[in-house]
Coordinates of C-alpha atoms and ligand atoms in Angstrom, one line a residue:
M1 CA -88.1 -5.9 48.0
A2 CA -87.1 -8.1 45.1
E3 CA -85.0 -11.3 45.8
K4 CA -81.4 -10.6 46.4
G5 CA -78.4 -12.1 44.9
R6 CA -75.4 -13.5 46.7
T7 CA -74.3 -11.3 49.4
Q8 CA -70.7 -10.4 49.6
A9 CA -68.8 -8.4 52.1
V10 CA -67.9 -5.0 50.9
S11 CA -65.5 -2.4 52.1
M12 CA -67.0 0.0 54.6
T13 CA -64.0 2.0 55.1
G14 CA -64.7 4.9 52.6
S15 CA -64.0 8.5 53.4
A16 CA -66.9 9.9 55.6
P17 CA -68.9 12.5 53.8
C18 CA -69.7 16.2 54.5
K19 CA -67.0 16.8 57.4
T20 CA -67.1 20.1 59.4
V21 CA -63.8 21.5 60.3
L22 CA -63.7 24.5 62.8
V23 CA -61.1 26.8 62.0
G24 CA -59.6 28.9 65.0
V25 CA -57.9 32.1 64.2
T26 CA -55.6 33.9 66.6
G27 CA -54.1 37.3 66.7
C28 CA -51.3 37.2 64.3
I29 CA -50.4 38.9 60.9
A30 CA -50.6 35.4 59.2
A31 CA -54.4 35.5 60.0
Y32 CA -55.0 36.7 56.5
K33 CA -53.6 33.4 55.2
T34 CA -56.5 31.7 57.0
C35 CA -58.8 32.9 54.3
E36 CA -56.7 30.7 51.7
I37 CA -57.0 27.6 54.2
V38 CA -60.7 28.0 54.4
R39 CA -60.9 28.2 50.7
L40 CA -58.8 25.1 50.2
L41 CA -60.8 23.2 52.9
Q42 CA -64.0 24.0 51.1
K43 CA -62.6 23.0 47.6
A44 CA -61.8 19.7 49.3
G45 CA -65.6 19.3 50.2
V46 CA -65.3 20.4 53.7
R47 CA -67.9 22.6 55.7
V48 CA -65.9 25.2 57.5
K49 CA -66.9 27.2 60.5
V50 CA -64.6 29.9 62.1
V51 CA -63.9 31.0 65.6
M52 CA -61.7 33.8 66.3
T53 CA -60.1 35.4 69.4
E54 CA -60.7 39.0 69.9
H55 CA -57.0 39.8 68.9
A56 CA -57.5 38.0 65.6
T57 CA -60.2 40.4 64.6
E58 CA -57.7 43.1 64.7
F59 CA -56.0 41.5 61.6
V60 CA -59.0 40.0 59.7
G61 CA -62.7 40.9 60.4
P62 CA -65.3 38.3 61.2
T63 CA -67.2 39.6 58.1
T64 CA -64.4 38.2 55.8
F65 CA -64.8 34.8 57.3
R66 CA -68.7 35.1 57.3
A67 CA -68.6 35.9 53.6
L68 CA -66.2 33.1 52.8
T69 CA -68.1 30.4 54.8
H70 CA -71.7 31.6 54.7
E71 CA -71.7 30.7 58.4
T72 CA -71.7 32.8 61.5
V73 CA -68.1 33.5 63.0
A74 CA -68.0 33.0 66.7
V75 CA -65.8 35.4 68.8
G76 CA -67.0 36.1 72.2
L77 CA -67.9 33.4 74.8
F78 CA -71.4 35.0 75.3
D79 CA -72.1 36.4 71.9
D80 CA -74.8 34.0 71.0
P81 CA -77.6 34.6 73.4
S82 CA -79.5 31.5 71.8
D83 CA -76.6 29.3 72.8
P84 CA -75.4 29.6 76.5
I85 CA -72.8 26.8 76.0
H86 CA -71.6 27.9 72.6
H87 CA -68.1 26.4 73.2
V88 CA -69.5 23.0 73.8
S89 CA -71.8 23.0 70.8
L90 CA -69.1 24.2 68.6
A91 CA -66.8 21.6 69.8
Q92 CA -69.4 18.9 69.3
E93 CA -70.0 20.2 65.7
A94 CA -66.4 19.8 64.7
D95 CA -65.0 16.7 63.0
A96 CA -61.6 18.5 63.5
F97 CA -60.4 21.7 65.0
L98 CA -57.7 23.5 63.3
I99 CA -56.0 26.5 64.9
A100 CA -54.1 28.4 62.3
P101 CA -52.4 30.8 62.8
C102 CA -51.7 29.8 66.4
T103 CA -50.0 32.3 68.5
A104 CA -47.4 31.5 71.3
N105 CA -49.9 32.7 73.9
V106 CA -52.6 30.5 72.7
I107 CA -50.1 27.5 72.1
A108 CA -49.2 28.2 76.0
K109 CA -53.0 28.4 77.0
I110 CA -54.0 25.0 75.3
A111 CA -50.8 23.2 76.3
N112 CA -51.6 24.0 79.9
G113 CA -55.4 23.6 79.8
L114 CA -56.2 27.2 80.2
A115 CA -59.5 28.4 78.8
D116 CA -60.4 32.2 79.0
D117 CA -62.2 32.8 75.6
L118 CA -64.3 31.1 73.2
L119 CA -61.5 29.6 71.1
T120 CA -59.6 28.1 73.9
T121 CA -62.6 26.9 75.9
T122 CA -63.7 25.3 72.7
A123 CA -60.2 23.8 72.2
L124 CA -60.6 22.2 75.7
A125 CA -64.1 20.9 75.1
T126 CA -63.4 19.3 71.8
T127 CA -62.8 15.5 71.4
S128 CA -62.1 15.7 67.9
P129 CA -58.6 15.9 66.4
L130 CA -56.8 19.1 67.1
I131 CA -54.4 20.5 64.5
V132 CA -52.1 23.5 65.5
A133 CA -50.3 25.6 63.0
P134 CA -48.1 28.1 64.8
A135 CA -46.9 31.5 63.6
M136 CA -44.8 34.0 65.2
N137 CA -41.4 35.8 65.6
V138 CA -38.4 33.4 65.2
N139 CA -37.2 34.2 68.8
M140 CA -40.7 33.4 70.2
Y141 CA -40.8 30.2 68.2
E142 CA -37.5 29.1 69.3
N143 CA -38.1 30.2 72.8
G144 CA -37.7 27.2 75.3
A145 CA -41.2 27.9 76.8
T146 CA -42.7 27.8 73.3
R147 CA -40.9 24.6 72.4
Y148 CA -41.8 23.0 75.7
N149 CA -45.6 24.0 75.1
I150 CA -45.3 22.5 71.5
G151 CA -43.8 19.4 73.0
K152 CA -46.6 19.0 75.5
L153 CA -49.3 19.3 72.8
H154 CA -47.3 16.8 70.7
I155 CA -47.3 14.2 73.5
R156 CA -51.1 14.7 74.0
G157 CA -51.7 13.8 70.5
V158 CA -52.2 17.3 69.0
R159 CA -51.0 17.3 65.4
I160 CA -48.5 20.2 65.0
V161 CA -47.8 21.8 61.4
E162 CA -44.6 23.3 62.3
A163 CA -44.0 26.9 61.0
G164 CA -41.5 27.2 58.1
D165 CA -38.3 29.2 57.6
G166 CA -38.3 32.6 55.9
Y167 CA -38.8 36.2 55.9
L168 CA -41.1 37.2 58.9
A169 CA -43.4 40.0 59.0
C170 CA -41.3 41.6 61.9
G171 CA -38.3 41.8 59.6
D172 CA -36.6 38.8 61.1
V173 CA -35.4 36.0 59.0
G174 CA -35.9 32.4 60.5
R175 CA -38.5 29.9 61.5
G176 CA -42.0 31.3 62.5
R177 CA -43.8 31.5 59.1
L178 CA -47.1 29.9 59.1
A179 CA -46.8 26.6 57.1
E180 CA -48.1 26.5 53.6
P181 CA -52.0 26.5 53.5
A182 CA -52.0 23.3 51.3
D183 CA -49.8 21.7 53.9
I184 CA -52.0 22.7 56.6
V185 CA -55.0 21.4 54.8
S186 CA -53.4 18.2 53.8
A187 CA -52.7 17.6 57.7
V188 CA -56.3 18.4 58.5
L189 CA -57.7 16.0 55.9
E190 CA -55.3 13.4 57.0
E191 CA -56.7 13.8 60.7
L192 CA -60.1 13.5 59.1
G193 CA -59.2 10.1 57.8
V194 CA -59.9 11.4 54.3
R195 CA -58.3 9.4 51.6
R196 CA -57.2 11.5 48.8
D197 CA -57.3 8.7 46.2
L198 CA -58.8 10.9 43.4
S199 CA -56.4 13.7 43.7
G200 CA -55.7 14.7 40.1
R201 CA -58.7 12.7 38.7
H202 CA -61.8 14.2 36.9
V203 CA -65.1 12.9 37.9
M204 CA -68.4 13.9 36.3
I205 CA -71.8 13.0 37.6
T206 CA -75.1 13.5 36.4
A207 CA -77.9 13.9 39.0
G208 CA -81.5 14.6 39.6
P209 CA -84.4 14.4 37.3
T210 CA -84.9 16.1 33.9
I211 CA -88.0 18.0 33.2
E212 CA -89.6 17.9 29.7
P213 CA -92.0 20.7 29.2
I214 CA -95.4 20.4 27.6
D215 CA -96.2 23.9 27.8
P216 CA -95.0 27.0 29.9
V217 CA -96.9 25.4 33.0
R218 CA -96.7 21.7 32.6
Y219 CA -93.9 19.2 32.1
I220 CA -93.0 15.5 32.5
T221 CA -90.6 14.5 35.2
N222 CA -89.9 11.9 38.0
H223 CA -89.2 11.7 41.6
S224 CA -85.5 11.7 41.6
S225 CA -84.3 14.3 44.4
G226 CA -80.6 14.4 43.2
K227 CA -79.5 13.0 46.7
T228 CA -77.5 10.1 45.3
G229 CA -75.8 12.1 42.5
Y230 CA -75.0 15.0 44.9
A231 CA -73.5 12.5 47.5
V232 CA -71.3 11.0 44.8
A233 CA -70.1 14.6 43.9
R234 CA -69.4 15.4 47.6
A235 CA -67.6 12.4 48.3
A236 CA -65.4 12.6 45.0
A237 CA -64.5 16.2 46.0
L238 CA -63.5 15.2 49.4
R239 CA -61.3 12.6 47.9
G240 CA -59.5 15.0 45.9
A241 CA -61.1 14.9 42.5
D242 CA -62.0 17.8 40.3
V243 CA -65.7 17.3 40.0
T244 CA -68.4 18.5 37.5
L245 CA -71.9 17.8 38.6
V246 CA -74.4 18.2 35.8
S247 CA -77.8 18.5 37.7
G248 CA -81.2 18.5 36.8
P249 CA -83.8 20.7 38.8
V250 CA -83.3 19.9 42.3
S251 CA -83.6 21.8 45.7
L252 CA -80.2 20.8 47.0
P253 CA -77.3 23.1 47.8
A254 CA -74.3 22.9 45.6
P255 CA -71.8 20.7 47.3
E256 CA -68.5 22.4 48.5
G257 CA -65.8 22.5 45.8
V258 CA -67.9 21.1 42.9
R259 CA -68.6 22.8 39.7
V260 CA -72.4 22.5 39.2
V261 CA -73.9 22.9 35.8
R262 CA -77.6 23.1 35.9
V263 CA -79.8 21.9 33.2
R264 CA -83.6 21.0 32.8
T265 CA -84.1 18.8 30.0
A266 CA -82.4 15.7 28.8
R267 CA -81.0 17.4 25.8
E268 CA -79.5 20.1 27.9
M269 CA -78.0 17.4 30.1
L270 CA -76.5 15.6 27.2
A271 CA -74.9 18.8 25.8
A272 CA -73.5 19.7 29.2
A273 CA -72.3 16.1 30.0
S274 CA -70.7 15.9 26.5
E275 CA -68.5 18.9 27.2
S276 CA -67.1 17.4 30.2
F277 CA -67.0 13.7 29.4
A278 CA -63.8 13.7 27.3
A279 CA -61.6 15.0 30.2
T280 CA -63.3 12.6 32.6
D281 CA -61.7 9.6 34.3
I282 CA -64.8 8.5 36.1
G283 CA -68.4 9.3 34.9
V284 CA -71.2 8.5 37.1
F285 CA -74.8 8.7 35.6
A286 CA -77.1 8.8 38.5
A287 CA -79.6 11.2 36.8
A288 CA -83.1 9.8 36.3
V289 CA -83.4 11.2 32.8
A290 CA -86.9 11.4 31.2
D291 CA -86.9 8.7 28.4
M292 CA -89.6 10.6 26.5
R293 CA -90.4 14.2 25.8
P294 CA -93.4 15.8 24.2
K295 CA -92.9 16.1 20.5
E296 CA -94.0 19.7 20.5
T297 CA -93.9 22.2 23.3
A298 CA -96.5 24.7 23.2
S299 CA -95.6 28.2 23.4
R300 CA -98.8 29.0 25.3
K301 CA -100.8 27.1 28.2
L302 CA -102.8 24.6 26.6
K303 CA -106.4 25.1 27.7
K304 CA -108.6 22.2 28.1
G305 CA -111.8 22.2 26.0
T306 CA -110.4 24.5 23.4
A307 CA -109.5 23.6 19.7
D308 CA -105.8 24.1 20.0
A309 CA -105.3 21.3 22.7
D310 CA -106.3 17.8 23.2
L311 CA -104.9 17.3 26.7
G312 CA -105.7 13.6 26.5
T313 CA -103.3 12.9 23.9
I314 CA -99.6 14.3 24.2
E315 CA -97.3 12.8 21.4
L316 CA -94.1 11.9 22.8
V317 CA -90.7 11.2 21.1
E318 CA -87.6 9.5 22.7
N319 CA -84.9 11.4 24.4
P320 CA -81.2 10.7 23.7
D321 CA -79.7 8.1 26.1
I322 CA -76.9 10.3 27.7
L323 CA -75.2 7.4 29.2
A324 CA -75.3 4.9 26.2
T325 CA -74.2 7.8 23.8
L326 CA -71.3 9.1 25.9
A327 CA -70.0 5.6 27.0
A328 CA -70.2 4.2 23.5
G329 CA -67.2 6.7 22.7
K330 CA -65.2 6.2 25.9
R331 CA -61.6 6.0 25.6
D332 CA -59.2 3.5 27.3
G333 CA -58.9 4.3 31.0
Q334 CA -62.1 5.8 31.4
V335 CA -64.6 4.3 34.0
V336 CA -68.4 4.5 33.5
V337 CA -70.8 4.1 36.0
G338 CA -74.5 3.7 35.2
F339 CA -77.5 3.0 37.1
A340 CA -80.6 0.9 36.7
A341 CA -83.9 2.0 38.3
E342 CA -86.2 -0.9 38.2
T343 CA -89.5 -2.1 39.8
D344 CA -89.0 -5.7 38.8
D345 CA -86.0 -8.0 38.0
V346 CA -83.4 -5.6 39.1
V347 CA -80.5 -7.8 38.5
A348 CA -81.4 -9.2 35.2
N349 CA -82.2 -5.6 33.9
A350 CA -79.0 -4.3 35.3
Q351 CA -77.1 -6.9 33.6
K352 CA -78.9 -6.0 30.2
K353 CA -77.9 -2.4 30.9
L354 CA -74.5 -3.1 31.6
A355 CA -73.9 -4.3 27.9
T356 CA -76.4 -1.8 26.2
K357 CA -75.1 1.2 27.9
H358 CA -71.4 0.2 27.6
A359 CA -70.8 0.7 31.4
D360 CA -68.0 -0.8 33.6
L361 CA -70.6 -1.0 36.7
I362 CA -74.4 -0.7 37.0
V363 CA -75.7 0.2 40.2
G364 CA -79.1 -1.7 40.2
N365 CA -81.8 -0.3 42.6
E366 CA -85.6 -1.2 43.0
V367 CA -87.6 2.1 42.8
G368 CA -91.2 2.6 44.0
E369 CA -93.1 3.7 46.8
G370 CA -90.7 5.0 49.4
R371 CA -87.8 3.3 47.8
A372 CA -84.7 5.0 46.3
F373 CA -86.3 8.2 45.0
G374 CA -85.9 11.1 47.7
T375 CA -84.7 8.7 50.4
D376 CA -81.7 9.0 52.5
D377 CA -80.6 5.4 52.4
N378 CA -80.6 2.9 49.5
E379 CA -80.2 -0.9 49.1
V380 CA -78.5 -1.7 45.8
W381 CA -76.8 -4.4 43.5
F382 CA -73.4 -3.9 42.0
V383 CA -73.2 -5.6 38.5
S384 CA -70.0 -5.7 36.5
A385 CA -68.9 -8.1 33.8
E386 CA -66.9 -10.0 36.5
E387 CA -69.5 -10.1 39.4
T388 CA -72.8 -9.3 40.7
Y389 CA -73.5 -8.7 44.4
D390 CA -75.7 -6.9 46.6
L391 CA -74.8 -4.3 49.3
P392 CA -76.7 -3.9 52.6
L393 CA -78.9 -0.9 53.2
M394 CA -76.9 2.1 53.7
S395 CA -77.0 5.9 53.6
K396 CA -76.5 7.4 50.2
D397 CA -73.3 9.2 51.5
R398 CA -71.8 5.7 52.2
L399 CA -73.0 4.3 48.9
A400 CA -71.4 7.1 47.2
D401 CA -68.0 6.0 48.8
E402 CA -68.6 2.5 47.7
I403 CA -69.5 3.5 44.2
L404 CA -66.1 5.6 44.1
D405 CA -64.1 2.6 45.7
R406 CA -65.4 0.2 42.9
A407 CA -64.7 2.9 40.1
V408 CA -61.1 3.4 41.5
Q409 CA -60.6 -0.5 41.2
F410 CA -61.5 -0.2 37.6
L411 CA -59.1 2.7 37.1
G412 CA -56.4 0.2 38.1
Ligands
PMT1 O1 -82.0 11.3 43.1 P1 -82.4 10.4 44.3 O2 -83.6 10.8 45.0 O3 -81.3 10.1 45.3 O4 -82.7 8.8 43.6 C1 -81.9 8.0 43.2 C2 -82.1 7.3 41.8 C3 -83.3 6.4 42.0 C4 -82.5 8.3 40.8 C5 -80.9 6.6 41.4 O5 -80.6 5.6 42.3 C6 -81.1 5.9 40.0 O6 -81.3 4.9 40.0 N1 -80.7 6.8 38.9 C7 -80.9 6.4 37.5 C8 -82.4 6.5 37.2 C9 -82.7 6.0 35.8 O7 -83.1 6.7 35.1 O8 -82.4 4.7 35.6 P2 -82.7 3.9 34.2 O9 -82.7 2.5 34.6 O10 -83.9 4.5 33.6 O11 -81.6 4.4 33.2 C10 -80.3 3.5 33.1 C11 -79.1 4.5 33.2 O12 -79.1 5.2 32.0 C12 -79.1 5.5 34.3 O13 -77.6 5.7 34.8 C13 -79.5 6.8 33.7 O14 -78.9 7.9 34.2 C14 -79.0 6.5 32.2 N2 -80.1 7.2 31.2 C15 -81.2 6.7 31.2 C16 -82.1 7.3 30.2 C17 -81.5 8.5 29.4 N3 -82.2 9.1 28.4 N4 -80.3 8.7 29.6 C18 -79.5 8.2 30.5 O15 -78.3 8.7 30.7

């Protein structure tokens, strides 16, 4: 590892990445609204798993939630023969447990520690924040028993998203309507400790390698896995941003709530990034763009030893510099973060790139055998006009939040 510059304490309070929220659905007509809650949570970058009571399945089928979440949907305590303690594994997996809608019956059970099905046993087994969004008939909601049980849950630290007033499915008018899905999701994100400081902001990220074809079977590329750029996209979505991820060919799944534009070559990446850049508040250029491409791409496989190919000599031309091109035209208030991938003199090279690429921040990192490319952790320098400092080795998820924290400071 190259010599490090001055070490400075950095904020480690970024929002944690890739949270899992377990959504419990109970037997209530408002169960259909849980589909919207699931969708909004996913849009916020959260992974969602669903557990239902038997009665809930009378209102919305598990297939609907399976299709929405791409996860198995748990109903019966003994449904999963591979997991004899399903309620405990579900509880452990969840960073938060939301029950929405929650009936008077289930409120009463969890308020009194009763656990006679998968949902209620999971609620008892969870140590993560529990959020309850009741929905029921107005008289049931106002009944002293229900109010007492809700009070008990409240005292125990359960977050209650109280029902709203309005027209109820039973025909009555009054309190008992499931709270608005957006308000329920806000409460969940708050319980997860997620800052929504990028709400209303547009963030564009380039990620992964580009590939530059020589012929239909060969190409020039590099070792970028896309992990860094995808982590930034995930973190930005979780913090409320509208995110566009321009991705070279990688084998990573699309992050929840992120618009992914898939490209192959540097020129395709430039075209896709140019489309989004004007509306972008923060641009993070994490892609390892091939600097050069073959001057010609053969339409047929080049055969060694034949007259049409000298495989020892491939003429290269320079690719456009996506970061430098777009950042040169950046408007006031736009923040641009670039990277510098170096084998030597990381800080000096990063400082040069800060100026030549018109960036507000350069994230310098040392690349090479087992470093930066494809790893889950990275150790980087932050280089800006004001200061240069190094960050300790950290996960790329954590680094993503550090980058966004710094970008938010530039936004002012
Ligand atoms: O994807 P991972 O496996 O997680 O690996 C992470 C990483 C090593 C790819 C990442 O940390 C990183 O360093 N990304 C930038 C890689 C790179 O191409 O660095 P560079 O020093 O060659 O380029 C400097 C900057 O200009 C980068 O922001 C790059 O995206 C941009 N660039 C470069 C060339 C080009 N033609 N167009 C560009 O936009």
